[in-house]
CSV table of C-alpha atoms in Angstrom, one decimal:
chain,number,residue,atom,x,y,z
A,1444,MET,CA,56.4,107.3,113.0
A,1445,ASP,CA,58.7,106.8,116.0
A,1446,HIS,CA,57.5,103.5,117.5
A,1447,ARG,CA,58.5,104.7,121.2
A,1448,ARG,CA,56.2,107.6,120.8
A,1449,GLU,CA,53.4,105.5,119.3
A,1450,SER,CA,53.9,103.0,122.3
A,1451,GLU,CA,53.8,105.9,124.9
A,1452,SER,CA,50.7,107.4,123.3
A,1453,LEU,CA,48.9,104.2,123.2
A,1454,SER,CA,49.8,103.2,126.8
A,1455,ASP,CA,48.5,106.9,128.1
A,1456,THR,CA,45.0,106.0,126.6
A,1457,LEU,CA,44.5,102.7,128.5
A,1458,SER,CA,42.9,101.9,131.7
A,1459,ALA,CA,45.1,101.0,134.4
A,1460,THR,CA,44.6,97.2,134.0
A,1461,ALA,CA,45.2,97.5,130.4
A,1462,LYS,CA,48.0,99.6,130.9
A,1463,ARG,CA,49.7,97.1,133.3
A,1464,ASP,CA,49.1,94.5,130.6
A,1465,PHE,CA,50.8,96.6,128.1
A,1466,GLU,CA,53.8,97.2,130.4
A,1467,THR,CA,54.0,93.5,131.0
A,1468,ARG,CA,54.2,92.7,127.3
A,1469,ALA,CA,56.7,95.4,126.7
A,1470,SER,CA,58.8,94.1,129.6
A,1471,LEU,CA,58.6,90.4,127.8
A,1472,ALA,CA,59.7,91.9,124.4
A,1473,LEU,CA,62.6,93.7,126.1
A,1474,SER,CA,63.6,90.4,127.7
A,1475,ILE,CA,63.4,88.4,124.5
A,1476,LEU,CA,65.3,91.0,122.5
A,1477,THR,CA,68.1,91.4,125.0
A,1478,ARG,CA,68.6,87.7,125.7
A,1479,THR,CA,68.6,86.7,121.7
A,1480,LEU,CA,71.0,89.5,120.8
A,1481,HIS,CA,74.7,88.8,120.4
A,1482,ARG,CA,77.4,91.0,122.2
A,1483,GLY,CA,77.9,93.5,119.4
A,1484,PRO,CA,74.2,94.5,118.9
A,1485,LYS,CA,73.6,94.2,122.6
A,1486,MET,CA,76.1,97.0,123.2
A,1487,LEU,CA,74.4,99.2,120.7
A,1488,VAL,CA,71.1,99.0,122.6
A,1489,TYR,CA,72.3,98.3,126.3
A,1490,ALA,CA,71.0,101.6,127.7
A,1491,GLU,CA,67.6,101.3,126.2
A,1492,ARG,CA,64.5,100.0,127.8
A,1493,ASP,CA,61.9,100.6,125.3
A,1494,PRO,CA,61.7,97.4,122.9
A,1495,ALA,CA,60.3,99.6,120.0
A,1496,LYS,CA,63.3,102.0,120.4
A,1497,ILE,CA,65.6,98.8,120.3
A,1498,TRP,CA,64.0,97.2,117.4
A,1499,THR,CA,64.3,100.8,115.4
A,1500,LYS,CA,68.1,101.0,116.3
A,1501,LEU,CA,68.8,97.5,115.1
A,1502,ALA,CA,66.8,97.9,112.0
A,1503,ALA,CA,68.8,101.1,111.3
A,1504,LYS,CA,72.2,99.5,112.0
A,1505,HIS,CA,71.6,96.3,109.9
A,1506,GLN,CA,70.1,97.9,106.9
A,1507,PRO,CA,72.1,96.9,103.7
A,1508,LYS,CA,74.4,99.5,102.6
A,1509,GLU,CA,72.5,100.6,99.3
A,1510,ARG,CA,75.5,101.7,97.2
A,1511,ILE,CA,77.6,98.7,98.0
A,1512,TYR,CA,74.6,96.4,97.4
A,1513,GLN,CA,74.1,97.9,94.0
A,1514,VAL,CA,77.6,97.6,92.8
A,1515,ALA,CA,77.6,93.8,94.2
A,1516,LEU,CA,74.5,93.2,92.0
A,1517,ARG,CA,75.7,95.0,89.1
A,1518,SER,CA,78.8,92.9,89.4
A,1519,GLN,CA,76.6,89.8,89.7
A,1520,TYR,CA,74.8,90.8,86.6
A,1521,ILE,CA,77.9,91.2,84.4
A,1522,LYS,CA,79.4,87.9,85.6
A,1523,LEU,CA,76.2,86.2,84.8
A,1524,LEU,CA,76.1,87.5,81.3
A,1525,ALA,CA,79.7,86.3,80.7
A,1526,SER,CA,78.7,82.8,82.0
A,1527,ALA,CA,76.0,82.1,79.6
A,1528,GLY,CA,77.8,79.6,77.5
A,1529,SER,CA,78.4,77.6,80.6
A,1530,ALA,CA,74.8,77.4,81.7
A,1531,ASP,CA,73.2,74.0,82.0
A,1532,THR,CA,70.1,75.2,80.2
A,1533,MET,CA,68.7,78.4,78.9
A,1534,THR,CA,65.8,78.1,81.4
A,1535,THR,CA,68.1,78.2,84.3
A,1536,TYR,CA,70.2,81.2,82.7
A,1537,LEU,CA,67.2,83.2,81.8
A,1538,THR,CA,65.6,82.7,85.3
A,1539,GLU,CA,68.8,83.7,87.1
A,1540,LEU,CA,69.1,86.9,84.9
A,1541,LYS,CA,65.5,87.8,85.8
A,1542,VAL,CA,66.2,87.2,89.5
A,1543,VAL,CA,69.4,89.7,89.3
A,1544,VAL,CA,67.5,92.4,87.3
A,1545,ASP,CA,64.5,92.2,89.8
A,1546,LYS,CA,66.9,92.7,92.7
A,1547,LEU,CA,68.6,95.7,90.9
A,1548,ALA,CA,65.3,97.2,90.5
A,1549,ALA,CA,64.5,96.7,94.3
A,1550,VAL,CA,67.6,98.7,95.4
A,1551,GLY,CA,66.8,101.5,92.8
A,1552,VAL,CA,68.8,100.5,89.7
A,1553,GLU,CA,66.1,100.3,86.9
A,1554,MET,CA,67.5,98.2,84.0
A,1555,GLU,CA,65.6,99.3,80.9
A,1556,GLU,CA,64.0,96.5,79.0
A,1557,GLU,CA,65.7,97.1,75.8
A,1558,VAL,CA,69.1,97.1,77.5
A,1559,VAL,CA,68.5,93.8,79.0
A,1560,THR,CA,67.4,92.5,75.8
A,1561,LEU,CA,70.4,93.6,73.9
A,1562,ASP,CA,72.8,92.3,76.7
A,1563,LEU,CA,70.7,88.8,76.6
A,1564,LEU,CA,71.3,88.5,72.9
A,1565,ALA,CA,75.2,89.5,73.2
A,1566,SER,CA,75.7,87.0,75.8
A,1567,LEU,CA,74.3,84.2,73.9
A,1568,PRO,CA,76.8,81.3,72.8
A,1569,THR,CA,77.7,80.9,69.3
A,1570,ALA,CA,75.3,78.0,68.6
A,1571,PHE,CA,72.5,80.7,68.9
A,1572,LYS,CA,74.1,82.9,66.2
A,1573,THR,CA,71.3,82.1,63.7
A,1574,LEU,CA,68.9,83.6,66.3
A,1575,VAL,CA,70.9,86.5,67.2
A,1576,THR,CA,71.5,87.5,63.6
A,1577,ALA,CA,67.7,87.2,62.7
A,1578,VAL,CA,66.5,89.1,65.7
A,1579,SER,CA,69.2,91.8,65.0
A,1580,ALA,CA,67.8,92.3,61.6
A,1581,GLN,CA,64.8,94.0,63.0
A,1582,GLN,CA,64.5,97.7,62.9
A,1583,GLU,CA,63.4,97.9,66.6
A,1584,VAL,CA,64.6,96.0,69.5
A,1585,PRO,CA,61.7,93.3,70.3
A,1586,ALA,CA,60.3,92.8,73.5
A,1587,LEU,CA,62.3,90.7,76.2
A,1588,SER,CA,59.6,88.2,76.7
A,1589,PHE,CA,59.7,87.7,72.8
A,1590,VAL,CA,63.3,87.1,72.7
A,1591,GLU,CA,63.2,84.9,75.7
A,1592,ASP,CA,60.5,82.7,74.1
A,1593,LYS,CA,62.7,82.5,70.8
A,1594,VAL,CA,65.9,81.6,73.0
A,1595,LEU,CA,64.1,78.6,74.2
A,1596,GLU,CA,62.6,77.5,71.0
A,1597,GLU,CA,65.9,77.8,69.3
A,1598,GLU,CA,67.6,75.7,72.3
A,1599,GLU,CA,65.1,72.9,71.6
A,1600,ARG,CA,65.8,73.0,67.9
A,1601,ILE,CA,69.5,73.1,68.2
A,1602,LYS,CA,69.2,69.9,70.7
A,1603,GLU,CA,67.1,68.2,68.3
A,1604,HIS,CA,69.1,68.9,65.1
A,1605,GLU,CA,72.3,68.0,66.9
A,1606,ASP,CA,71.0,64.8,68.4
A,1607,ARG,CA,70.0,63.6,65.0
A,1608,ALA,CA,73.4,64.8,63.3
A,1609,ALA,CA,75.8,63.6,66.3
A,1610,PRO,CA,77.8,60.4,65.5
A,1611,ALA,CA,78.7,58.0,68.4
A,1612,GLY,CA,81.0,59.2,71.0
A,1613,GLN,CA,79.7,63.0,70.6
A,1614,ALA,CA,77.5,65.1,72.7
A,1615,PHE,CA,76.3,68.6,72.2
A,1616,THR,CA,76.6,71.2,74.5
A,1617,VAL,CA,74.7,74.6,74.1
A,1618,GLY,CA,77.8,76.8,75.0
A,1619,ASN,CA,80.5,75.0,72.9
A,1620,GLY,CA,78.7,73.2,70.3
A,1621,PHE,CA,80.2,69.6,69.6
A,1622,ARG,CA,82.2,68.0,72.5
A,1623,ASN,CA,83.9,64.8,71.3
A,1624,ASN,CA,84.4,62.3,73.9
A,1625,ASN,CA,86.4,59.9,71.8
A,1626,LYS,CA,89.8,61.4,72.3
A,1627,SER,CA,91.6,58.4,70.6
A,1628,SER,CA,89.5,59.1,67.5
A,1629,ASN,CA,90.6,62.6,67.5
A,1630,GLY,CA,94.3,61.7,67.9
A,1631,ASN,CA,94.0,59.4,64.8
A,1632,ASN,CA,92.2,62.0,62.7
A,1633,ASN,CA,95.1,64.6,63.7
A,1634,ASN,CA,97.8,62.0,62.8
A,1635,ASN,CA,96.2,61.6,59.4
A,1636,ASN,CA,95.9,65.2,58.7
A,1637,ASN,CA,99.6,65.8,59.6
A,1638,SER,CA,100.6,62.9,57.4
A,1639,SER,CA,98.5,64.4,54.4
A,1640,SER,CA,100.1,67.8,55.2
A,1641,ASN,CA,103.5,66.6,54.9
A,1642,ASN,CA,103.0,64.9,51.7
A,1643,SER,CA,101.1,67.8,50.1
A,1644,ASN,CA,103.1,70.3,48.1
A,1645,THR,CA,100.7,72.9,48.2
A,1646,SER,CA,99.5,75.1,51.2
A,1647,ILE,CA,96.2,73.7,53.0
A,1648,ARG,CA,93.1,75.9,52.2
A,1649,LYS,CA,91.3,76.9,55.6
A,1650,CYS,CA,88.0,78.2,55.5
A,1651,ASP,CA,87.7,81.5,57.5
A,1652,TRP,CA,84.0,80.9,58.4
A,1653,CYS,CA,84.1,77.4,60.1
A,1654,GLY,CA,87.8,76.9,60.4
A,1655,ILE,CA,87.9,73.6,58.8
A,1656,ASN,CA,90.7,72.9,56.3
A,1657,ASN,CA,90.4,71.9,52.5
A,1658,HIS,CA,87.8,74.5,51.4
A,1659,TRP,CA,87.3,78.0,51.1
A,1660,SER,CA,84.6,80.0,52.8
A,1661,VAL,CA,82.8,80.7,49.6
A,1662,ASP,CA,82.3,77.0,49.1
A,1663,CYS,CA,81.6,76.2,52.7
A,1664,ARG,CA,78.6,74.2,53.2
A,1665,ARG,CA,77.9,75.3,56.9
A,1666,ARG,CA,78.2,78.7,55.8
A,1667,LEU,CA,75.5,78.2,53.2
A,1668,GLN,CA,73.3,76.2,55.4
A,1669,HIS,CA,73.7,79.1,58.0
A,1670,GLN,CA,72.7,81.6,55.5
A,1671,ASN,CA,69.6,79.6,54.6
A,1672,LEU,CA,68.6,79.0,58.1
A,1673,ILE,CA,68.6,82.7,58.7
A,1674,GLU,CA,66.8,83.5,55.5
A,1675,THR,CA,64.0,80.7,56.5
A,1676,TYR,CA,63.7,82.1,60.1
A,1677,LEU,CA,63.3,85.7,58.9
A,1678,GLN,CA,60.8,84.6,56.4
A,1679,HIS,CA,58.9,82.4,58.9
A,1680,ASN,CA,58.7,85.2,61.4
A,1681,ASN,CA,57.8,88.0,59.0
A,1682,LEU,CA,61.1,89.9,59.7
A,1683,LEU,CA,62.5,90.3,56.2
A,1684,PRO,CA,63.1,93.9,55.3
A,1685,LYS,CA,60.2,95.2,53.0
A,1686,TRP,CA,62.5,95.9,50.1
A,1687,THR,CA,63.6,92.0,50.0
A,1688,GLN,CA,59.9,90.8,49.8
A,1689,THR,CA,58.1,90.1,46.6
A,1690,PRO,CA,55.0,92.3,45.9
């Protein structure tokens, strides 16, 4: 409804005293609006004397451009997915992701829960590949809340495991796995590896799975551990395909 018409119809029904009071308040509102406006907005409404109409014009002028805002939020969503590996914690990442999805919904861009779930799984860093593989084995895409809970549980499990296994001078980061802070140790190891390579008459065996030399992927302990973790996770959460379960 037009605020000006509403104001006029309201003032016409008032008594003389109430009408004077109404006009005084309207004049005060007009004074506040014109004194607080900057030059640009003031030029837009300089000829108006009805505060309700001024407010309506200003609201229409400064309404966010819907399509531009949609594109900006969509861009923010994509960039956030790409930055998952550098997030301080998964809690922070999941919260920021939910905020952007809610903002998109508010401007008319409804993100299907299944799409957000798949985007979340695809964005997780390599440290979460056990979880991603296990969830991907399901026939149907699970609920987003289920995946979020599993991500947080997996983050805690990874941190606990790596805290126990990490030698002195090494720290674990969710996005990049191990980060070795002892650069001199790395340098010595590289020198030793180079020396061994020069003295060897055979080519170095390099695992295609973990990237470490001196063994093949078929013998890779990390690959076998990863496979066992997946099978254990699937069995624990009743996610194994029916044909693999014993009757």
